[in-house]
Coordinates of C-alpha atoms and ligand atoms in Angstrom, one line a residue:
X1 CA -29.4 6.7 17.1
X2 CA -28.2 8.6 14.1
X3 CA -25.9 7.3 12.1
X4 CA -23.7 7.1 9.1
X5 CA -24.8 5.0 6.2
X6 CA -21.9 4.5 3.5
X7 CA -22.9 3.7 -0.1
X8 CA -20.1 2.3 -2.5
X9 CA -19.3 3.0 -5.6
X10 CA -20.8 -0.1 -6.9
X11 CA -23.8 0.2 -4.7
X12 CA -25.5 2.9 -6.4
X13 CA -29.2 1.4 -5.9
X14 CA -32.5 3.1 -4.4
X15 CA -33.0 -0.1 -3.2
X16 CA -29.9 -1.0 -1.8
X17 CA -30.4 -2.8 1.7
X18 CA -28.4 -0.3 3.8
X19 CA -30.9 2.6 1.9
X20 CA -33.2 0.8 2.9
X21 CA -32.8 1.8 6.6
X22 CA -32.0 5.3 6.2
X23 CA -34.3 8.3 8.3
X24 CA -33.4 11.7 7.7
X25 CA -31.3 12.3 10.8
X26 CA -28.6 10.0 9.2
X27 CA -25.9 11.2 6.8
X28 CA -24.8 9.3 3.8
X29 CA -21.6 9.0 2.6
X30 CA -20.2 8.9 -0.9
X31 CA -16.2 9.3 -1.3
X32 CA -14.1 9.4 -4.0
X33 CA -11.0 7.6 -3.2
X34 CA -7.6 7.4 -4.2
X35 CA -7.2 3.8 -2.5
X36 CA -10.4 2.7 -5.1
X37 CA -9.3 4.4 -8.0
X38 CA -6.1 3.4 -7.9
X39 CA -6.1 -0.3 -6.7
X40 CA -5.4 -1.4 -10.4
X41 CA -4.9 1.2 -13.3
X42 CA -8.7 1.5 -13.8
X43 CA -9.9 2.7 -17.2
X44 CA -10.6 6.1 -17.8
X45 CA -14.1 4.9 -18.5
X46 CA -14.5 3.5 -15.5
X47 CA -13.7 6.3 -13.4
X48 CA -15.8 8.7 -15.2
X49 CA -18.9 6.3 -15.2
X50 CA -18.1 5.5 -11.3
X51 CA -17.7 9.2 -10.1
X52 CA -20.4 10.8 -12.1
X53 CA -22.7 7.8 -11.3
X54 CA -21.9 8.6 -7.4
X55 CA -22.4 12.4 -8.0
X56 CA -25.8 12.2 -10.0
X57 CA -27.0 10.3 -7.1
X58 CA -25.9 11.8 -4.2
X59 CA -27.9 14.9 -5.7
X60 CA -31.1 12.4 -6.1
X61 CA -30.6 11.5 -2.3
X62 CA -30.5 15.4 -1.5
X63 CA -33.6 15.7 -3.7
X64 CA -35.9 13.5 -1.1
X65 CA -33.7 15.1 1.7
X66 CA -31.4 12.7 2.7
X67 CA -28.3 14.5 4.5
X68 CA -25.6 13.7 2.0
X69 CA -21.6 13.6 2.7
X70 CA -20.2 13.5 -0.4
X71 CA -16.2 13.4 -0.6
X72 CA -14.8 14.3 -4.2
X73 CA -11.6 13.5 -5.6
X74 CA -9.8 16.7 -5.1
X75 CA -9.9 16.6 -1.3
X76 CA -7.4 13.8 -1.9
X77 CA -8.7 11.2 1.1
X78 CA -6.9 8.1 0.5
X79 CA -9.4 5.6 1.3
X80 CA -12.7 5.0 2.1
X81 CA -11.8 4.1 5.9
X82 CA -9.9 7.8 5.8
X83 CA -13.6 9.0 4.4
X84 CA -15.9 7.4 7.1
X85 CA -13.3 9.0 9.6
X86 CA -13.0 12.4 8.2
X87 CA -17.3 11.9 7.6
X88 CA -17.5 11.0 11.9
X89 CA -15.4 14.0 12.6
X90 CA -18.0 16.1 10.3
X91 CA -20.9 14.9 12.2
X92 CA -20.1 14.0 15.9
X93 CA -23.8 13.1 16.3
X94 CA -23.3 9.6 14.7
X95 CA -22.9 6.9 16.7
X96 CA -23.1 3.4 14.4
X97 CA -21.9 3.2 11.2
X98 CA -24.0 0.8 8.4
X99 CA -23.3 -0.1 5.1
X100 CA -24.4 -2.9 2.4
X101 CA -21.2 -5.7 2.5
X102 CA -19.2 -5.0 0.0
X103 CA -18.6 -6.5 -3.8
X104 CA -14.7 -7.2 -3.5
X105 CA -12.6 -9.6 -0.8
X106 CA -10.3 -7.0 -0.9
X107 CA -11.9 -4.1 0.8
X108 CA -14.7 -6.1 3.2
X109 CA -11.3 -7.5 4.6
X110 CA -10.4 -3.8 5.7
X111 CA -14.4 -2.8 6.8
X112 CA -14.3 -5.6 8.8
X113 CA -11.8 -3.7 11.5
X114 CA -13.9 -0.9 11.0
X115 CA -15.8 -1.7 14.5
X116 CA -12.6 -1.8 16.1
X117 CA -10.4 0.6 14.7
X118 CA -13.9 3.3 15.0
X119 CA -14.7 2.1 18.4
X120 CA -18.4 2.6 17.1
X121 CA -21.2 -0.5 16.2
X122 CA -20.8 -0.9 12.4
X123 CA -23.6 -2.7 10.9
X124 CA -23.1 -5.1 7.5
X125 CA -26.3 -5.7 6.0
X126 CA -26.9 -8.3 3.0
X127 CA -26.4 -7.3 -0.3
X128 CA -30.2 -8.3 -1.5
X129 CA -29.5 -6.9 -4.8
X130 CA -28.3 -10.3 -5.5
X131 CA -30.6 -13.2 -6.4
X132 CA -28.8 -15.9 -3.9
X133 CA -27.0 -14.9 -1.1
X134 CA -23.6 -16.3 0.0
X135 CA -25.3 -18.6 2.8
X136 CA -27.9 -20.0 -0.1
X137 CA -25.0 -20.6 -2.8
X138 CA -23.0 -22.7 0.5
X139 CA -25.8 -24.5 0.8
X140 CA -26.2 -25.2 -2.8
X141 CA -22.7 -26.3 -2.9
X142 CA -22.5 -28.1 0.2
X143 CA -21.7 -31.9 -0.7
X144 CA -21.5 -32.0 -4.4
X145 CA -18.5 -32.8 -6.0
X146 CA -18.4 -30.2 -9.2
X147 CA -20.0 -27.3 -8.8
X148 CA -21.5 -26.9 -12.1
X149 CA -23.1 -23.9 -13.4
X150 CA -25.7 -25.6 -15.4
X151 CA -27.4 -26.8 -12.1
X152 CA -27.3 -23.9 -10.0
X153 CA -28.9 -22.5 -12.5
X154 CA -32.0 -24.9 -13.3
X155 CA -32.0 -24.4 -9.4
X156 CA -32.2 -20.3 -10.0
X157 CA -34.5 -20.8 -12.8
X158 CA -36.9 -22.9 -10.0
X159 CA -36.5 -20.1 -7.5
X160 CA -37.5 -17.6 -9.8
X161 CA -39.9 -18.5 -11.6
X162 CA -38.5 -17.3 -14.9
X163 CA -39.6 -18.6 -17.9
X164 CA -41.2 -21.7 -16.3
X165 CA -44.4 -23.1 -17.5
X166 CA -47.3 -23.9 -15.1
X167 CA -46.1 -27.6 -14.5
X168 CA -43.0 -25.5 -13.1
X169 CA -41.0 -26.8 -15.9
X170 CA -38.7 -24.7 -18.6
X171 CA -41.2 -23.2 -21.7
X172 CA -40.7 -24.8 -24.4
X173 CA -39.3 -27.8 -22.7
X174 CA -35.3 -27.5 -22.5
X175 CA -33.8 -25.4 -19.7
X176 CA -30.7 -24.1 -21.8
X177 CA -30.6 -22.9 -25.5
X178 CA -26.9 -22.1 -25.7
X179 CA -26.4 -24.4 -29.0
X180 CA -28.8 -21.6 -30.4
X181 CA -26.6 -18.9 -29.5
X182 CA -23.4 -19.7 -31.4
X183 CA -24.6 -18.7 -34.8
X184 CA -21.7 -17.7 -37.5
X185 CA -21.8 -14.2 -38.5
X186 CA -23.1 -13.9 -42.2
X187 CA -21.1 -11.5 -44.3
X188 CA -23.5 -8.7 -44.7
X189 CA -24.6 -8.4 -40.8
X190 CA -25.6 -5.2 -39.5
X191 CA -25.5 -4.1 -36.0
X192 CA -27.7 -2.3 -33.6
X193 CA -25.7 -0.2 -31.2
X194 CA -26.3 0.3 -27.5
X195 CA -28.2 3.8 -27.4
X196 CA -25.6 6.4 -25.9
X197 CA -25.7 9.5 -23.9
X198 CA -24.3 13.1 -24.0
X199 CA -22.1 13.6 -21.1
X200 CA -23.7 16.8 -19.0
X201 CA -22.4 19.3 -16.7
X202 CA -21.6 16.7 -13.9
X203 CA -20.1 14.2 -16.7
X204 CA -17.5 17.6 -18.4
X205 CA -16.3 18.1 -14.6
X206 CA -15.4 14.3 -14.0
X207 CA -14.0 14.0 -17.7
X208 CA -11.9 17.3 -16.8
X209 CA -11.1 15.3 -13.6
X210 CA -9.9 12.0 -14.6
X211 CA -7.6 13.4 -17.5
X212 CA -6.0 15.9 -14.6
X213 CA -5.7 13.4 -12.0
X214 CA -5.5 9.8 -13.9
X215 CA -3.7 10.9 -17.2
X216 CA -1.9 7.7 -17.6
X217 CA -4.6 5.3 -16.8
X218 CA -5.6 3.1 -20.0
X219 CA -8.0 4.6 -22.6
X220 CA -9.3 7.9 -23.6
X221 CA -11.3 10.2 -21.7
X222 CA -13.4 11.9 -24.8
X223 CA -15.6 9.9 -25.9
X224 CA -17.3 8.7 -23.2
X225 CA -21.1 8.2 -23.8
X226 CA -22.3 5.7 -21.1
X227 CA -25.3 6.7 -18.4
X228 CA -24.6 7.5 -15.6
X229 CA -28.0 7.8 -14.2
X230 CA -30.4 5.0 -12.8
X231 CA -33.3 7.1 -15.2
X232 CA -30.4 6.4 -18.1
X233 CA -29.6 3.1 -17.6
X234 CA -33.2 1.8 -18.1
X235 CA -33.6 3.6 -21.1
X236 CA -30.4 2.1 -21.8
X237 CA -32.1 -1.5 -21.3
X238 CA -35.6 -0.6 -22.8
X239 CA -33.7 0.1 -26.1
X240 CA -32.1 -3.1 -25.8
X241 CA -35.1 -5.1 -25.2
X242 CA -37.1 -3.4 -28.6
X243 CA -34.3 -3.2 -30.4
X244 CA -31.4 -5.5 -30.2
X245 CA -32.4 -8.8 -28.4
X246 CA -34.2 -10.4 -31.1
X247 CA -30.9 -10.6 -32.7
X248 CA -29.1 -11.2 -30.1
X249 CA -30.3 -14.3 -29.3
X250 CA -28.3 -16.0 -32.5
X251 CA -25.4 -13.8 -32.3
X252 CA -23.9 -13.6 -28.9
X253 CA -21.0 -15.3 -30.0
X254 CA -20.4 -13.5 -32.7
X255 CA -17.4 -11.4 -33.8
X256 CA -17.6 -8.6 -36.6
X257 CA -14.9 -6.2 -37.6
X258 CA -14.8 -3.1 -36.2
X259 CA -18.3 -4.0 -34.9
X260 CA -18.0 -3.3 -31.1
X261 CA -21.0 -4.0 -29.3
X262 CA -22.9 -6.1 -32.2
X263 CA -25.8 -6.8 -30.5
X264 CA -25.4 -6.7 -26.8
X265 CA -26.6 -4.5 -24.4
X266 CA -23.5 -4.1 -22.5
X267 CA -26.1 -3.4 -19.6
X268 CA -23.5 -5.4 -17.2
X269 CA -21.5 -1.9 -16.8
X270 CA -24.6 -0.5 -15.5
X271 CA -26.1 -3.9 -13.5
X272 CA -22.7 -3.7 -11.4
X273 CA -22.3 -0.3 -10.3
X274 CA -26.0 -0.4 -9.2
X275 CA -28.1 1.6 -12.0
X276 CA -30.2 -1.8 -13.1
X277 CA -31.9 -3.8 -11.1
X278 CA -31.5 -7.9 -11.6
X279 CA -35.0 -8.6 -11.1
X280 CA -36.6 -6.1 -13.4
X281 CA -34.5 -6.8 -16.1
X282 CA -35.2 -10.3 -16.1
X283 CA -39.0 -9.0 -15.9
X284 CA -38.7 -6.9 -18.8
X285 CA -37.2 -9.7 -20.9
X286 CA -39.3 -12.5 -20.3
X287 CA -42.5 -10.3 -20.7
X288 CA -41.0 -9.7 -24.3
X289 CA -40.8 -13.0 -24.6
X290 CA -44.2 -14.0 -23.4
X291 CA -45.2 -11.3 -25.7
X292 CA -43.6 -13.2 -29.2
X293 CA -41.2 -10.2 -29.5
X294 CA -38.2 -12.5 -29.1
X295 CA -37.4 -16.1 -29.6
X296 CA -36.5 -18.4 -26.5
X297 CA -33.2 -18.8 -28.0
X298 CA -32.1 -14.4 -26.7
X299 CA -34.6 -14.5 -24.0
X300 CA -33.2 -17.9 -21.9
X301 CA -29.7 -16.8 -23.6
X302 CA -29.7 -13.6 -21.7
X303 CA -31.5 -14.6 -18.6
X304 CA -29.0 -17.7 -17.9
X305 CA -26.5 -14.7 -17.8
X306 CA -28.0 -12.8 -15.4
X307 CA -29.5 -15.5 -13.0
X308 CA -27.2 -18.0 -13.9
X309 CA -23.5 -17.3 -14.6
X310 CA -23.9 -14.1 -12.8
X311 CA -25.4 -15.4 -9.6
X312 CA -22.9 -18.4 -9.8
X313 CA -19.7 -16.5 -10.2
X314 CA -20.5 -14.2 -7.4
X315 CA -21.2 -17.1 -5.0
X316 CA -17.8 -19.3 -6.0
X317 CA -16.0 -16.2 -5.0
X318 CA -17.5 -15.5 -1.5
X319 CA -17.1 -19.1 -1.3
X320 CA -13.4 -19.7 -2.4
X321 CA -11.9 -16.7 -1.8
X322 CA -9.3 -16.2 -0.4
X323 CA -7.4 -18.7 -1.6
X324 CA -9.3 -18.7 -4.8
X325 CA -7.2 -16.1 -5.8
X326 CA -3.8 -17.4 -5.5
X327 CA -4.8 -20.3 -7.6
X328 CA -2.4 -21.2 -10.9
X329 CA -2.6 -24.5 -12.0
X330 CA -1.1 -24.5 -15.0
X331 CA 1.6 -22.5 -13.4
X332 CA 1.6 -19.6 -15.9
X333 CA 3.9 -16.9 -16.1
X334 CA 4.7 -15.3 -19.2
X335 CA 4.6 -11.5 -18.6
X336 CA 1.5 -9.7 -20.5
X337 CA 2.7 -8.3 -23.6
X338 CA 2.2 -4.7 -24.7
X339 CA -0.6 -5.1 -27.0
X340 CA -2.7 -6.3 -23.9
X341 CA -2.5 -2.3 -23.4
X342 CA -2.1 -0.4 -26.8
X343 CA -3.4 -3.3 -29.0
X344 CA -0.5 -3.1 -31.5
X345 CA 0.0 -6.3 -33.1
X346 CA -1.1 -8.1 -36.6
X347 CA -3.2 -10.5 -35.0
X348 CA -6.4 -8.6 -35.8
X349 CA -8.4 -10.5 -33.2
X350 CA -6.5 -9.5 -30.8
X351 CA -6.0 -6.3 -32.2
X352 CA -9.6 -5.7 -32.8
X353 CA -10.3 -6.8 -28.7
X354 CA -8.1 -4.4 -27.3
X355 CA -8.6 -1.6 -29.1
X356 CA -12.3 -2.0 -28.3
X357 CA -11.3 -3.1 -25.0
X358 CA -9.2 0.4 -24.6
X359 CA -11.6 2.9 -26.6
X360 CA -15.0 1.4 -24.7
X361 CA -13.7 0.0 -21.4
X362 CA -15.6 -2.7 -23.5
X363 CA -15.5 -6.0 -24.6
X364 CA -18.5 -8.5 -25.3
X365 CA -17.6 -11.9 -23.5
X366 CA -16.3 -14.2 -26.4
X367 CA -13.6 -11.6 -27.0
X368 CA -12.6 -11.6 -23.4
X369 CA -12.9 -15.7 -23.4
X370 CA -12.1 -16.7 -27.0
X371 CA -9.6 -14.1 -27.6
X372 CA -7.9 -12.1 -25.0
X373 CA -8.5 -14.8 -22.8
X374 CA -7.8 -17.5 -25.0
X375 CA -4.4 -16.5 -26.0
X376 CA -3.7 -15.8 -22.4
X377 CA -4.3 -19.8 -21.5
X378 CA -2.7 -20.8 -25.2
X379 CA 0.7 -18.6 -24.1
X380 CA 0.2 -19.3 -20.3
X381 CA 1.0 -15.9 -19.6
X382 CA 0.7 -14.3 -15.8
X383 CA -2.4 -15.7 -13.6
X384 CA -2.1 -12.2 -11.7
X385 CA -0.8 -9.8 -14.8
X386 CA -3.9 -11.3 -16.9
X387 CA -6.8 -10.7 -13.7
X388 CA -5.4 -7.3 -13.0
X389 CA -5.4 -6.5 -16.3
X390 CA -9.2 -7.7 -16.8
X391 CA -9.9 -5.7 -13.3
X392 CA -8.3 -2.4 -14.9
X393 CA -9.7 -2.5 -18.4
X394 CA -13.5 -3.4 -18.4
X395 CA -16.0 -0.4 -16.7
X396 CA -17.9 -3.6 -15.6
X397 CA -14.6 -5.4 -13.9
X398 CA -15.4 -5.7 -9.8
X399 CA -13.2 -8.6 -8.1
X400 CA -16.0 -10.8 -7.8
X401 CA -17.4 -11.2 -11.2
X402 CA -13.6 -11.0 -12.9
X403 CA -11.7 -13.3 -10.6
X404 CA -13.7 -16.2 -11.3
X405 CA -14.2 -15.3 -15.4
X406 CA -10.7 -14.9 -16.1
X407 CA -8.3 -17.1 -13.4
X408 CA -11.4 -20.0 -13.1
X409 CA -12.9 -20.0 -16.7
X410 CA -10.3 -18.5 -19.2
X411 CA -7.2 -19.5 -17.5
X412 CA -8.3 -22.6 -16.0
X413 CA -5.9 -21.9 -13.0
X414 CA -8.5 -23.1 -10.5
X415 CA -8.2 -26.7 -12.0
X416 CA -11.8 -27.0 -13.2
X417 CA -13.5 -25.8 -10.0
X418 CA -15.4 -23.8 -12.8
X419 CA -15.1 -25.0 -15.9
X420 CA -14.6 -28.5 -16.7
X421 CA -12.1 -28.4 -19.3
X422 CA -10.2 -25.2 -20.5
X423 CA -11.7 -23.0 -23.4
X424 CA -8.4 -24.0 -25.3
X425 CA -9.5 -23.0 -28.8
X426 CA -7.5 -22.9 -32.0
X427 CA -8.1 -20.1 -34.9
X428 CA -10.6 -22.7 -36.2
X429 CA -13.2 -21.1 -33.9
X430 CA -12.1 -17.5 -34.0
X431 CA -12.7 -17.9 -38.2
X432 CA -15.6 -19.6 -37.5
X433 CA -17.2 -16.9 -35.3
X434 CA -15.6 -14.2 -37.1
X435 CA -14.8 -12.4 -39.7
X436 CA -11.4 -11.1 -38.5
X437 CA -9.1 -13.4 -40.0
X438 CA -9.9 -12.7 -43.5
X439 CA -7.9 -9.1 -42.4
X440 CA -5.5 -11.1 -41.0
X441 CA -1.5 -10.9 -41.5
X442 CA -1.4 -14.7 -40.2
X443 CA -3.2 -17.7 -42.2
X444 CA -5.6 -19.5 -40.2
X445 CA -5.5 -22.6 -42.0
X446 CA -1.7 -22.7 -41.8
X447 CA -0.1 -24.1 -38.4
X448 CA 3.7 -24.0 -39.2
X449 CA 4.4 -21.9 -42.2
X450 CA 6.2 -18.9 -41.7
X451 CA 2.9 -16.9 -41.1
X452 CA 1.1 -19.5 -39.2
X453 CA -2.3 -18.4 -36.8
X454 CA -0.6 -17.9 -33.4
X455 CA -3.4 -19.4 -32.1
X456 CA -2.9 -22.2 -34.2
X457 CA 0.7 -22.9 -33.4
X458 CA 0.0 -22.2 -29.7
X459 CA -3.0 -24.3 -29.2
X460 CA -0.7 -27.4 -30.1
X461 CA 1.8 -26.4 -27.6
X462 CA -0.4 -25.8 -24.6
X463 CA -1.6 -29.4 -25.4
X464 CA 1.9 -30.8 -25.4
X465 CA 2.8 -28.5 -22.5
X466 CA 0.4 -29.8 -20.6
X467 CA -0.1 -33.6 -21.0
X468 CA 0.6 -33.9 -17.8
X469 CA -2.4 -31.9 -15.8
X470 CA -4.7 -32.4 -19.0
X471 CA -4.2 -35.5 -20.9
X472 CA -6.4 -37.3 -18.4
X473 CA -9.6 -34.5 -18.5
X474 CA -12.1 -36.5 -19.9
X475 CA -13.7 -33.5 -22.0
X476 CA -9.8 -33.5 -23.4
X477 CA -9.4 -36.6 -25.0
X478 CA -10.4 -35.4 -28.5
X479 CA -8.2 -32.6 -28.6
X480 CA -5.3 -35.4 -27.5
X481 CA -6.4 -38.0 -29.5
X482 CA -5.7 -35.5 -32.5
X483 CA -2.7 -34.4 -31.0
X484 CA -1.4 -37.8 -31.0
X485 CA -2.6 -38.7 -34.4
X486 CA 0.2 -36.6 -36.0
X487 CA 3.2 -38.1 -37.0
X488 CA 6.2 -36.9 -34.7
X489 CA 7.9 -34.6 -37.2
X490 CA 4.8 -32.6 -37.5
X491 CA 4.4 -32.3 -33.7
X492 CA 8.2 -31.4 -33.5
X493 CA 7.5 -28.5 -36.2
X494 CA 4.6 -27.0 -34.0
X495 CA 6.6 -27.4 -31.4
X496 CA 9.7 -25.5 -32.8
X497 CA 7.2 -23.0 -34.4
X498 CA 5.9 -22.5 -30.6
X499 CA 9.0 -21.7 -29.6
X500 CA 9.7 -18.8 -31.7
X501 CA 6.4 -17.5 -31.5
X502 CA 6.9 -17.6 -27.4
X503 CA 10.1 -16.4 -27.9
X504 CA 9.0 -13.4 -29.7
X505 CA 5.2 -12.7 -28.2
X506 CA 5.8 -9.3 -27.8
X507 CA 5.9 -8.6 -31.6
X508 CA 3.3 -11.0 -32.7
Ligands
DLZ1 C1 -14.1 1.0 -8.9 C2 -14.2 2.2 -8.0 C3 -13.5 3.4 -8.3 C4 -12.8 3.5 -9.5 N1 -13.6 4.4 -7.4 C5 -14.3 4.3 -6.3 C6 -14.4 5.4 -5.4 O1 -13.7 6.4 -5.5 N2 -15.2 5.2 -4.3 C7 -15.9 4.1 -4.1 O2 -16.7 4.1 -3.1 N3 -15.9 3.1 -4.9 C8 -15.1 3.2 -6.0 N4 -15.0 2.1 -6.9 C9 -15.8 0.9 -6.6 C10 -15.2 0.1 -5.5 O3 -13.9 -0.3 -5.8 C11 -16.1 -1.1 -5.2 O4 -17.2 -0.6 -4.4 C12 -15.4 -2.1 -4.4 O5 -14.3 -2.6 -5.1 C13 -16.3 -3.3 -4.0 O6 -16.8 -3.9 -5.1
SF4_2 FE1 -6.6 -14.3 -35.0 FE2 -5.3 -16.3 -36.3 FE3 -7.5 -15.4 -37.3 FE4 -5.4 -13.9 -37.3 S1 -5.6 -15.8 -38.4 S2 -7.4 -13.2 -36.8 S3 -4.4 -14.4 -35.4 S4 -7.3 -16.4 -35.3

């Protein structure tokens, strides 16, 4: 029974389960789709990476003589249902249709007529790529009250393997080193950047492309420089492993001016679409581990991302959605201002997030929780606006890793199913992590004055706002306690000074 095996643009994986079953009298299909392109104002970035990612390997499948269908842009297919049709027209011979299920709600909603609409068997197989399946992270959640990442990932760590000792128990005998991963910047630090690549003859067509056909998406189409090859993306990862996560380790949460990538790997951009596999880069960090190349502190630091939050967000959102997605508990609905997009505005934190955010497609994840996100919650602007803007902007944004990050654990509009209190944060923490507010227009220290730290001014507020839904988190009574400390006149000042700042976000 031939049939037609349809790879996504996110599944991009030798290994991928529905690969896994192809013979050579089946045809594969890769389409570029207006319907996927389009759903949200991708990137520029994004699409480039995506389509030349898809075209590099249909031409590896060719290679080892796969039949390939590959649909490109310019024969202007709407969707990727309009591209298995037009593919089954192609090639009458096919009679099933098989895929890998797919990363986003969204779009598994509309495959899952496919078997009707096709009058043909269409076969969904697992997406194994993934550590825990949906059924295993049920069963995980099944009965407990919070859902807490901290557990589900000791759980992962036990079902690895990774970095365990022989008594099965975590090396060096504490299963999280986060407190050692939130060190202050010092003034004279240095990055290592992410090693980049030439775009080639495949990467100048798709550039030429996407500024023809997606001119006013966000961000620049010129200097694109990511890999777009599975061969690229682990040379990508081996760079990061010799060079960059020793430091890492201490400075994940670190912010530098005009310092984009500091020391991360920004691997996740490649790990989603499919060019990295989980389990091998797990593999490669723990060896360098084992190997006294790197301290505990970036090897469990990195590893909890991949097997922990990774694993975890993906499996709340098959579990939750889709309700989870209409969630806003805060009820937030300030539209995004226009720096979100062309990151005009003398905040320099935000101004230095967005315009990394726009000239990368790239942002590493305290900027998109502590500051883009964190003003978001602060100014309880748009649930929707803010996770299609996350969705659009970042070349490593699919449904199911950005939903839950942004609406559960920036916005807190899921009422703690992820987080159990919201990462409110005042500039205190941005100055402590930073270095941006010394090139700051607005005083950090000041929470009134005429040129107060929004963040200042606005973290009050969202306190007061919300007494109601907060003041009885029990992770919140600090923050209220101080709240309440100050003598009413001061409160009435923030509060005034909140006003006019809301009043006037858009030029902030
Ligand atoms: C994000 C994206 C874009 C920009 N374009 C395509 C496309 O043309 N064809 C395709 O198969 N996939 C694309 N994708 C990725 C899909 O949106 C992704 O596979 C689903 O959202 C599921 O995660
Ligand atoms: Fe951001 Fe406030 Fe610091 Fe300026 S002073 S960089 S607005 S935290």
């Amino acid at each position: 029974m031939p049939k037609l095996i349809v790879i996504l643009g996110d599944q991009l994986s030798p290994a991928l389960s529905a690969l896994r079953e192809a013979s050579t009298d089946d045809v594969i299909l890769l389409a570029e789709v207006k319907q996927e392109a389009s759903y949200v104002k991708h990137h520029k970035h994004k699409i480039i990476l995506l389509f030349s990612a898809m075209r590099h390997f249909a031409d590896v499948l060719k290679q080892q003589q796969h039949q390939v269908c590959y649909v490109d842009y310019q024969q202007q297919l709407s969707s990727i249902t309009a591209a298995v049709e037009y593919a089954l027209k192609q090639f009458p011979q096919l009679d099933a249709v098989m895929l890998t299920e797919c990363g986003e709600y969204r779009l598994q909603q509309e495959i899952n007529q496919w078997q009707s609409a096709l009058q043909l068997p269409v076969h969904i197989l697992e997406d194994d790529r993934f550590l825990c399946s949906s059924a295993m992270f049920a069963q995980w959640a099944d009965g407990r009250k919070q859902l807490r990442m901290e557990y589900f990932y000791r759980e992962m760590r036990r079902y690895t393997g990774l970095l365990l000792d022989s008594k099965q128990q975590p090396v060096e005998g504490q299963w999280n080193f986060d407190k050692a991963n939130r060190k202050s910047p010092p003034a004279d630090l240095k990055a290592i950047a992410p090693l980049q690549f030439q775009p080639d003859d495949i990467t100048r067509d798709v550039i030429k492309l996407v500024n023809d056909k997606f001119a006013d998406h966000p961000g620049s189409a010129d200097n694109f420089c990511y890999a777009v090859t599975g061969k690229q993306a682990r040379q990508a990862f081996n760079h990061f492993v010799a060079e960059q996560l020793a430091h890492f380790g201490d400075y994940q949460d670190a912010m530098v001016l005009d310092q984009p990538f500091l020391f991360h790997s920004i691997c996740s951009i490649y790990l989603n679409c499919g060019l990295l596999d989980v389990r091998w880069m797990c593999q490669k960090v723990e060896a360098a581990y084992k190997q006294d190349k790197v301290a505990i502190n970036a090897a469990e630091g990195f590893i909890r991302q991949l097997i922990g939050w990774r694993e975890y967000v993906r499996g709340l959102y098959w579990l939750l959605m889709p309700d989870y997605k209409t969630r806003n508990y805060l009820n937030a609905s300030r539209p995004l201002p226009g720096y979100y997009w062309h990151g005009d505005t003398k905040m320099r934190c935000m101004q230095q997030a967005v315009s990394h955010t726009m000239t990368h497609a790239y942002s590493h994840h305290i900027q998109r929780l502590m500051i883009t996100g964190n003003f978001a919650l602060l100014a309880g602007l748009a649930v929707e606006d803010v996770t299609d803007w996350y969705l659009a902007v970042y070349a490593d944004a699919y449904e199911w890793v950005e939903l839950p990050n942004t609406l559960g654990m920036a916005l807190f509009a899921d009422d703690g199913v992820l987080a159990s209190k919201p990462y409110a944060a005042s500039g205190a923490y941005i100055n402590r992590m930073s270095n941006y507010c010394q090139h700051c227009h607005y005083k950090v220290k000041d929470s009134t004055g005429q040129d107060a730290c929004p963040f200042n001014v606005l973290y009050w507020d969202f306190l007061a706002r919300n007494e109601e839904k907060l003041g009885n988190n029990a992770r919140m009574q600090l923050a209220y306690k101080n709240w309440y400390n100050k003598p009413l006149e001061q409160q009435q000042a923030l509060r005034d000074k909140a006003q006019e700042y809301l009043l006037n976000l858009e030029h902030l």
